[in-house]
Backbone as a chain_set.jsonl record, in Angstrom:
{"seq": "XXXXXXXXXXXXXXXXXXXXXXXXXXXXXXXXXXXXXXXXXXXXXXXXXXXXXXXXXXXXXXXXXXXXXXXXXXXXXXXXXXXXXXXXXXXXXXXXXXXXXXXXXXXXXXXXXXXXXXXXXXXXXXXXXXXXXXXXXXX", "coords": {"N": [[116.624, 96.333, 90.686], [114.525, 93.461, 91.826], [112.005, 93.454, 94.209], [110.643, 91.166, 94.338], [109.823, 87.602, 95.703], [108.434, 85.578, 94.719], [107.694, 85.214, 91.262], [104.978, 86.812, 89.186], [102.254, 87.409, 87.352], [100.077, 90.457, 86.161], [97.68, 89.137, 84.921], [97.556, 86.825, 86.246], [97.238, 87.666, 88.907], [94.942, 88.976, 88.938], [92.946, 86.86, 88.031], [92.801, 85.716, 90.508], [91.246, 87.003, 91.928], [88.61, 86.734, 91.164], [85.419, 86.259, 92.149], [85.303, 87.112, 94.484], [85.397, 89.982, 97.227], [87.14, 91.773, 96.033], [86.534, 91.42, 93.052], [83.991, 91.916, 93.013], [83.976, 94.956, 93.741], [85.313, 95.795, 91.588], [88.235, 95.813, 91.433], [91.291, 95.786, 89.439], [94.485, 94.54, 88.906], [96.833, 96.295, 87.079], [99.774, 96.534, 86.794], [103.002, 95.855, 87.354], [105.901, 96.364, 88.966], [108.968, 96.641, 89.483], [109.398, 97.025, 92.369], [106.702, 97.712, 93.11], [103.279, 97.672, 93.011], [100.445, 98.007, 91.217], [97.169, 99.102, 90.91], [93.391, 99.264, 89.911], [90.493, 100.737, 90.239], [86.872, 100.915, 90.085], [84.897, 104.282, 90.126], [81.976, 104.117, 90.981], [78.79, 102.921, 91.177], [78.769, 101.09, 92.808], [81.037, 101.758, 94.275], [80.647, 103.933, 95.518], [79.793, 106.19, 98.016], [76.286, 107.157, 100.078], [76.352, 109.931, 99.118], [77.309, 110.262, 96.851], [79.994, 110.41, 96.748], [83.297, 108.95, 96.162], [83.374, 105.954, 98.347], [85.123, 105.734, 101.569], [85.822, 103.332, 102.687], [85.883, 102.127, 100.517], [88.236, 102.694, 99.248], [90.206, 101.929, 101.011], [89.321, 99.188, 100.711], [90.801, 98.743, 98.431], [93.41, 99.623, 98.921], [94.2, 97.76, 101.049], [94.122, 95.586, 99.263], [95.999, 95.753, 97.52], [98.489, 96.033, 99.028], [98.553, 93.632, 100.407], [98.618, 91.79, 98.575], [101.064, 92.705, 97.488], [102.794, 92.444, 99.938], [102.573, 89.165, 100.09], [103.737, 88.605, 97.72], [106.47, 88.857, 98.757], [107.122, 87.471, 100.658], [109.028, 84.822, 102.387], [108.733, 81.319, 100.908], [107.898, 79.409, 103.083], [105.914, 81.029, 104.434], [103.059, 82.887, 104.839], [101.371, 86.041, 104.515], [99.084, 88.24, 106.525], [97.0, 90.809, 107.175], [97.419, 93.256, 109.749], [97.343, 95.556, 110.769], [95.455, 98.605, 109.339], [95.435, 101.919, 108.402], [94.083, 104.951, 106.869], [94.377, 108.277, 105.204], [91.897, 110.401, 103.753], [92.398, 112.518, 101.57], [91.259, 114.183, 99.182], [88.151, 113.862, 97.348], [86.222, 111.733, 94.998], [84.376, 111.402, 92.424], [83.54, 110.246, 90.025], [84.563, 107.775, 87.195], [87.664, 106.686, 87.705], [90.312, 105.227, 90.142], [93.43, 105.324, 91.06], [95.832, 102.81, 92.688], [98.828, 102.515, 94.144], [101.259, 100.547, 95.693], [103.907, 100.298, 97.649], [106.702, 98.939, 99.5], [107.452, 99.883, 102.622], [109.034, 98.74, 104.469], [110.173, 95.338, 104.899], [110.149, 92.865, 106.52], [111.37, 89.835, 108.322], [109.271, 88.926, 110.145], [107.447, 91.036, 109.956], [105.831, 93.296, 107.607], [105.952, 96.132, 106.307], [103.682, 98.716, 104.259], [103.081, 101.204, 102.045], [100.586, 102.897, 100.306], [99.38, 104.62, 97.792], [96.334, 106.066, 96.77], [94.878, 107.779, 93.986], [93.049, 109.849, 91.814], [91.653, 110.391, 88.482], [92.961, 112.626, 87.479], [95.711, 112.235, 88.514], [95.658, 113.53, 91.337], [96.187, 112.779, 94.768], [94.101, 110.846, 96.79], [93.711, 109.3, 98.455], [95.955, 108.191, 101.161], [97.719, 105.378, 102.601], [98.581, 103.537, 105.036], [99.715, 100.259, 105.88], [100.343, 96.994, 107.581], [101.69, 94.288, 107.908], [101.546, 90.553, 109.066], [104.12, 87.992, 108.544], [103.052, 84.835, 108.691], [103.952, 81.461, 109.696], [103.526, 78.781, 107.397]], "CA": [[116.5, 95.275, 91.329], [113.274, 93.326, 91.91], [111.817, 92.708, 95.513], [109.678, 89.65, 94.54], [110.551, 86.177, 95.989], [107.616, 84.857, 93.907], [107.28, 85.731, 89.976], [103.678, 86.683, 88.932], [101.666, 88.449, 86.201], [98.963, 91.068, 86.404], [96.614, 88.358, 84.583], [97.039, 86.005, 87.43], [96.646, 88.127, 89.998], [93.333, 89.032, 88.521], [92.179, 85.721, 88.341], [92.884, 85.166, 92.033], [90.118, 87.992, 92.837], [87.612, 86.807, 90.535], [84.353, 85.741, 92.856], [85.337, 87.65, 95.847], [85.089, 91.199, 97.193], [88.048, 92.391, 95.057], [85.756, 91.488, 91.832], [82.536, 92.982, 93.285], [84.399, 96.113, 93.561], [85.807, 96.105, 90.172], [89.662, 96.152, 91.234], [92.086, 95.406, 88.459], [95.809, 94.853, 88.762], [97.346, 96.637, 86.05], [100.941, 97.074, 86.443], [103.729, 95.119, 88.459], [107.418, 96.669, 88.576], [110.427, 95.682, 90.354], [109.596, 97.566, 93.625], [105.202, 98.21, 93.476], [102.446, 96.678, 92.583], [99.587, 99.257, 90.862], [95.571, 98.45, 90.749], [92.567, 100.532, 89.6], [88.917, 100.562, 90.881], [85.946, 102.585, 89.207], [84.385, 105.216, 90.996], [80.85, 103.467, 90.36], [77.391, 102.487, 92.059], [79.432, 99.767, 93.489], [82.151, 102.152, 95.208], [80.252, 105.034, 96.321], [78.787, 106.37, 99.389], [75.31, 107.667, 99.196], [76.45, 111.435, 98.719], [77.968, 110.297, 95.638], [81.327, 110.295, 96.553], [84.003, 107.424, 96.446], [83.475, 105.361, 99.842], [86.532, 106.053, 102.169], [86.007, 102.303, 102.933], [86.278, 101.386, 99.13], [89.52, 103.029, 98.904], [90.759, 100.987, 101.693], [89.791, 97.74, 100.273], [91.888, 98.792, 97.066], [94.764, 99.882, 99.581], [94.439, 96.237, 101.635], [94.105, 94.503, 98.326], [97.214, 95.68, 96.603], [99.409, 95.796, 99.925], [98.485, 92.381, 100.792], [99.023, 91.093, 97.587], [102.526, 92.786, 97.217], [103.424, 91.626, 101.078], [102.647, 87.713, 100.216], [104.834, 88.223, 96.747], [107.767, 88.977, 98.975], [107.513, 86.791, 101.775], [109.535, 83.508, 102.302], [107.911, 80.135, 100.659], [106.938, 78.988, 104.004], [105.02, 81.936, 104.995], [101.962, 83.55, 104.315], [101.037, 87.526, 105.015], [98.394, 88.686, 107.003], [97.069, 92.228, 108.023], [97.712, 93.247, 111.257], [96.617, 97.115, 110.795], [95.839, 99.518, 108.407], [95.14, 102.983, 108.268], [93.835, 105.841, 105.88], [93.788, 109.499, 105.418], [91.357, 110.342, 102.766], [92.377, 113.613, 101.165], [90.263, 114.452, 98.366], [86.847, 113.463, 97.118], [86.468, 111.286, 93.521], [83.022, 111.517, 92.054], [83.582, 109.601, 88.87], [85.801, 107.418, 86.601], [88.5, 105.555, 88.318], [91.156, 105.541, 91.246], [94.221, 103.969, 90.668], [96.585, 102.661, 93.809], [99.863, 102.239, 93.995], [101.645, 99.787, 96.769], [105.047, 100.13, 97.703], [107.168, 98.282, 100.309], [107.991, 100.64, 103.283], [109.843, 97.526, 105.102], [110.159, 94.198, 104.626], [111.401, 92.027, 107.67], [111.192, 88.322, 108.488], [107.878, 88.734, 110.682], [106.455, 92.009, 109.621], [106.297, 94.347, 106.442], [104.737, 97.76, 106.349], [103.466, 99.252, 102.897], [102.738, 102.732, 101.883], [99.763, 102.635, 99.355], [99.052, 106.066, 97.446], [95.714, 106.421, 95.655], [94.937, 108.779, 93.104], [92.348, 110.214, 90.902], [92.35, 110.329, 87.074], [94.014, 113.789, 87.391], [96.973, 112.051, 89.526], [95.783, 114.138, 92.52], [95.942, 112.053, 95.833], [92.911, 111.128, 97.153], [93.668, 108.383, 99.84], [97.059, 107.598, 101.439], [97.003, 104.725, 103.603], [99.634, 102.501, 105.473], [99.445, 98.628, 106.165], [101.066, 96.394, 108.135], [101.513, 92.615, 107.601], [102.268, 89.898, 109.835], [104.457, 87.046, 108.022], [103.167, 83.576, 109.468], [104.622, 80.412, 109.478], [102.453, 77.508, 106.789]], "C": [[115.223, 94.808, 92.038], [113.036, 92.833, 93.696], [111.092, 91.731, 95.898], [110.318, 88.558, 95.001], [109.526, 85.224, 95.083], [107.372, 85.834, 92.565], [105.276, 85.706, 89.844], [103.123, 87.593, 87.749], [100.172, 89.266, 86.606], [97.659, 90.072, 86.091], [96.453, 87.439, 85.633], [96.728, 86.294, 88.556], [95.225, 88.064, 89.979], [92.608, 88.022, 88.443], [91.936, 85.244, 89.897], [91.896, 85.957, 92.813], [89.25, 87.651, 91.995], [86.65, 85.676, 91.845], [84.311, 86.218, 94.388], [85.328, 89.503, 96.058], [85.864, 92.076, 96.338], [87.0, 92.551, 93.569], [84.47, 92.268, 91.915], [82.994, 94.372, 93.317], [84.851, 96.671, 92.253], [87.472, 96.382, 90.305], [90.444, 95.404, 90.344], [93.471, 95.459, 88.803], [96.099, 95.288, 87.344], [98.706, 96.719, 85.851], [101.847, 96.122, 87.683], [104.842, 95.415, 88.401], [108.264, 96.059, 89.677], [110.043, 96.019, 92.204], [107.631, 98.092, 94.081], [104.496, 97.425, 92.351], [101.283, 97.801, 92.279], [98.293, 98.293, 90.205], [94.598, 99.835, 90.586], [91.268, 100.044, 90.192], [88.168, 101.634, 90.394], [85.318, 103.021, 90.776], [82.734, 105.091, 90.26], [79.532, 103.301, 91.394], [77.838, 101.896, 93.058], [80.524, 100.169, 94.886], [81.822, 103.575, 95.785], [79.61, 105.389, 97.647], [77.53, 107.1, 98.8], [75.361, 108.841, 98.682], [77.189, 111.167, 97.474], [79.143, 110.195, 95.253], [81.995, 109.011, 96.655], [83.641, 107.058, 98.041], [85.083, 105.686, 100.286], [86.791, 104.469, 102.334], [86.217, 101.607, 101.625], [88.02, 101.637, 98.679], [90.552, 102.176, 99.965], [90.899, 99.392, 101.699], [90.795, 97.751, 98.96], [93.268, 98.802, 97.816], [95.254, 98.146, 100.237], [94.577, 95.283, 100.542], [95.498, 94.561, 97.947], [98.694, 95.352, 97.929], [99.754, 94.201, 100.292], [98.722, 91.578, 99.642], [100.995, 91.06, 97.5], [103.218, 91.854, 98.425], [103.651, 89.999, 100.776], [103.565, 87.552, 98.778], [106.267, 88.131, 97.479], [107.993, 88.304, 100.172], [108.065, 85.371, 101.692], [108.255, 82.266, 101.681], [107.255, 79.9, 101.85], [106.343, 79.627, 104.884], [104.097, 82.423, 104.366], [102.006, 85.048, 104.817], [99.617, 87.54, 105.058], [98.144, 90.194, 107.408], [96.65, 92.173, 109.236], [96.897, 94.783, 111.7], [96.452, 97.913, 109.521], [94.929, 101.031, 108.746], [94.967, 104.453, 107.32], [93.651, 107.02, 106.186], [93.19, 109.781, 104.101], [91.379, 112.541, 102.607], [91.921, 114.557, 100.541], [89.371, 113.635, 97.781], [87.024, 112.809, 95.447], [85.249, 110.945, 93.54], [82.839, 110.379, 91.074], [84.741, 108.892, 88.455], [86.209, 106.274, 87.275], [89.872, 105.86, 89.056], [92.185, 104.481, 90.739], [95.415, 104.007, 92.098], [97.678, 102.097, 93.353], [100.627, 101.628, 95.145], [103.08, 99.618, 96.806], [105.434, 99.825, 98.995], [107.87, 99.567, 101.039], [109.261, 99.666, 104.199], [109.806, 96.147, 104.838], [110.663, 92.969, 105.584], [110.784, 90.499, 107.602], [110.02, 88.23, 109.22], [106.996, 89.569, 110.345], [106.697, 92.772, 108.334], [105.007, 95.428, 106.89], [104.778, 98.224, 104.784], [102.576, 100.359, 102.893], [101.612, 102.276, 100.532], [98.908, 104.23, 99.19], [97.91, 105.574, 96.296], [95.418, 107.795, 95.23], [94.116, 108.675, 92.243], [92.852, 110.404, 89.354], [93.094, 111.297, 86.922], [95.55, 113.315, 87.905], [97.049, 112.762, 90.694], [95.724, 112.791, 93.531], [94.889, 112.185, 96.478], [93.01, 110.511, 98.674], [95.343, 108.283, 100.092], [97.02, 106.603, 102.75], [98.679, 103.612, 103.937], [99.08, 101.093, 106.11], [100.296, 97.882, 106.681], [100.929, 95.052, 108.267], [102.135, 92.362, 108.478], [102.921, 88.816, 108.763], [104.112, 85.91, 109.048], [103.232, 82.435, 109.11], [103.014, 79.434, 108.663], [102.329, 76.868, 107.822]], "O": [[114.737, 95.602, 92.843], [113.761, 92.033, 94.287], [110.816, 91.337, 97.032], [111.51, 88.492, 94.702], [109.931, 84.1, 94.783], [106.952, 86.985, 92.684], [104.516, 84.843, 90.285], [103.817, 88.529, 87.351], [99.296, 88.713, 87.271], [96.685, 90.127, 86.842], [95.308, 87.184, 86.005], [96.082, 85.554, 89.298], [94.471, 87.393, 90.684], [91.443, 88.188, 88.807], [91.017, 84.533, 90.304], [91.657, 85.77, 94.006], [88.666, 88.723, 91.841], [87.091, 84.623, 92.306], [83.532, 85.834, 95.261], [85.256, 90.224, 95.063], [85.331, 93.097, 95.903], [86.753, 93.658, 93.092], [84.02, 93.058, 91.085], [82.167, 95.109, 92.78], [84.752, 97.855, 91.932], [88.025, 97.065, 89.443], [90.282, 94.189, 90.461], [93.809, 96.613, 89.065], [95.597, 94.63, 86.433], [99.024, 96.99, 84.694], [101.334, 95.785, 88.75], [105.344, 94.669, 87.56], [108.078, 95.155, 90.492], [110.424, 95.273, 93.107], [107.341, 98.684, 95.12], [104.859, 96.843, 91.329], [101.164, 98.602, 93.205], [98.292, 97.321, 89.45], [94.842, 100.99, 90.937], [91.157, 98.885, 90.591], [88.489, 102.815, 90.262], [85.262, 102.505, 91.892], [82.35, 105.751, 89.294], [79.663, 103.76, 92.529], [77.389, 102.1, 94.186], [80.8, 99.537, 95.906], [82.638, 104.243, 96.421], [78.856, 104.58, 98.189], [77.44, 107.546, 97.656], [74.554, 109.085, 97.785], [77.782, 112.167, 97.067], [79.565, 109.995, 94.114], [81.421, 108.043, 97.154], [83.661, 107.964, 98.874], [86.02, 105.842, 99.503], [87.963, 104.147, 102.139], [86.735, 100.491, 101.652], [88.755, 100.928, 97.991], [91.667, 101.843, 99.566], [91.73, 98.619, 102.176], [91.454, 96.769, 98.619], [94.185, 98.088, 97.411], [96.287, 97.529, 99.978], [95.108, 94.199, 100.78], [96.192, 93.547, 98.017], [99.65, 94.607, 97.713], [100.868, 93.691, 100.42], [99.114, 90.446, 99.928], [101.827, 90.153, 97.468], [103.934, 90.877, 98.209], [104.715, 89.487, 101.123], [104.123, 86.466, 98.622], [107.163, 87.462, 96.966], [109.05, 88.52, 100.764], [107.512, 84.667, 100.848], [107.068, 82.36, 101.992], [106.045, 80.124, 101.857], [106.129, 79.16, 106.003], [104.24, 82.441, 103.144], [102.862, 85.216, 105.686], [98.896, 87.105, 104.16], [99.066, 90.793, 107.959], [95.838, 91.415, 109.766], [96.13, 95.011, 112.635], [97.342, 97.851, 108.673], [93.839, 101.029, 109.317], [96.045, 105.018, 107.136], [92.965, 107.285, 107.173], [93.903, 109.435, 103.159], [90.756, 113.432, 103.185], [91.99, 115.707, 100.974], [89.792, 112.487, 97.639], [87.862, 113.323, 94.707], [84.823, 110.255, 94.466], [81.962, 109.554, 91.33], [85.822, 109.101, 89.006], [85.584, 105.232, 87.471], [90.564, 106.754, 88.568], [92.029, 103.361, 90.253], [95.82, 105.096, 92.505], [97.703, 101.327, 92.392], [100.698, 102.559, 95.948], [103.559, 98.803, 96.018], [104.703, 100.301, 99.862], [108.675, 100.262, 100.42], [110.352, 100.175, 104.456], [108.744, 96.029, 104.225], [111.576, 92.224, 105.23], [109.844, 90.155, 106.885], [109.491, 87.158, 108.929], [105.814, 89.225, 110.326], [107.876, 92.869, 107.995], [103.899, 95.482, 107.424], [105.819, 98.104, 104.137], [101.548, 100.471, 103.561], [101.916, 101.306, 99.838], [98.169, 104.808, 99.986], [98.194, 104.953, 95.272], [95.634, 108.794, 95.917], [94.087, 107.597, 91.648], [94.025, 110.533, 89.002], [94.068, 111.082, 86.2], [96.503, 114.057, 87.667], [98.136, 112.835, 91.268], [95.216, 111.771, 93.066], [94.502, 113.296, 96.84], [92.577, 110.995, 99.72], [96.013, 108.308, 99.059], [96.42, 106.922, 103.776], [99.519, 103.174, 103.15], [98.046, 101.027, 106.775], [101.388, 98.086, 106.149], [99.901, 94.659, 108.818], [103.01, 93.071, 108.974], [102.107, 88.673, 107.851], [104.697, 85.894, 110.13], [102.568, 82.153, 108.112], [101.874, 79.399, 109.126], [101.63, 75.854, 107.839]]}, "num_chains": 1, "name": "protein.A"}
């Protein structure tokens, strides 16, 4: 059973990301399941820190993008969701290729939502785990 209150497609979400930070760092939504949203981000000159590793802030941008999109697809029609807090633990570095983030809801309430976002490298190794708390605000 799907958790989504709004139906969409990866293509539609990718169009919404054109011309903002998401497109600047190359984030792409690749899959929407019954209870998750998945996206990728390249590890390249846009997302690396000066030492040549994936910047932790770039991982957080991917995490917040996926969690925010998921939250807004789950909220009531007369609400929208905004970020309250995000944390991230950076567990393994990434040097090249791309990383994939998967966001799943931990809690979907009337006023708040909590999302867990797991970011993995191309070998499926966990590079970052993040938790995002969202507020559901009336329109």
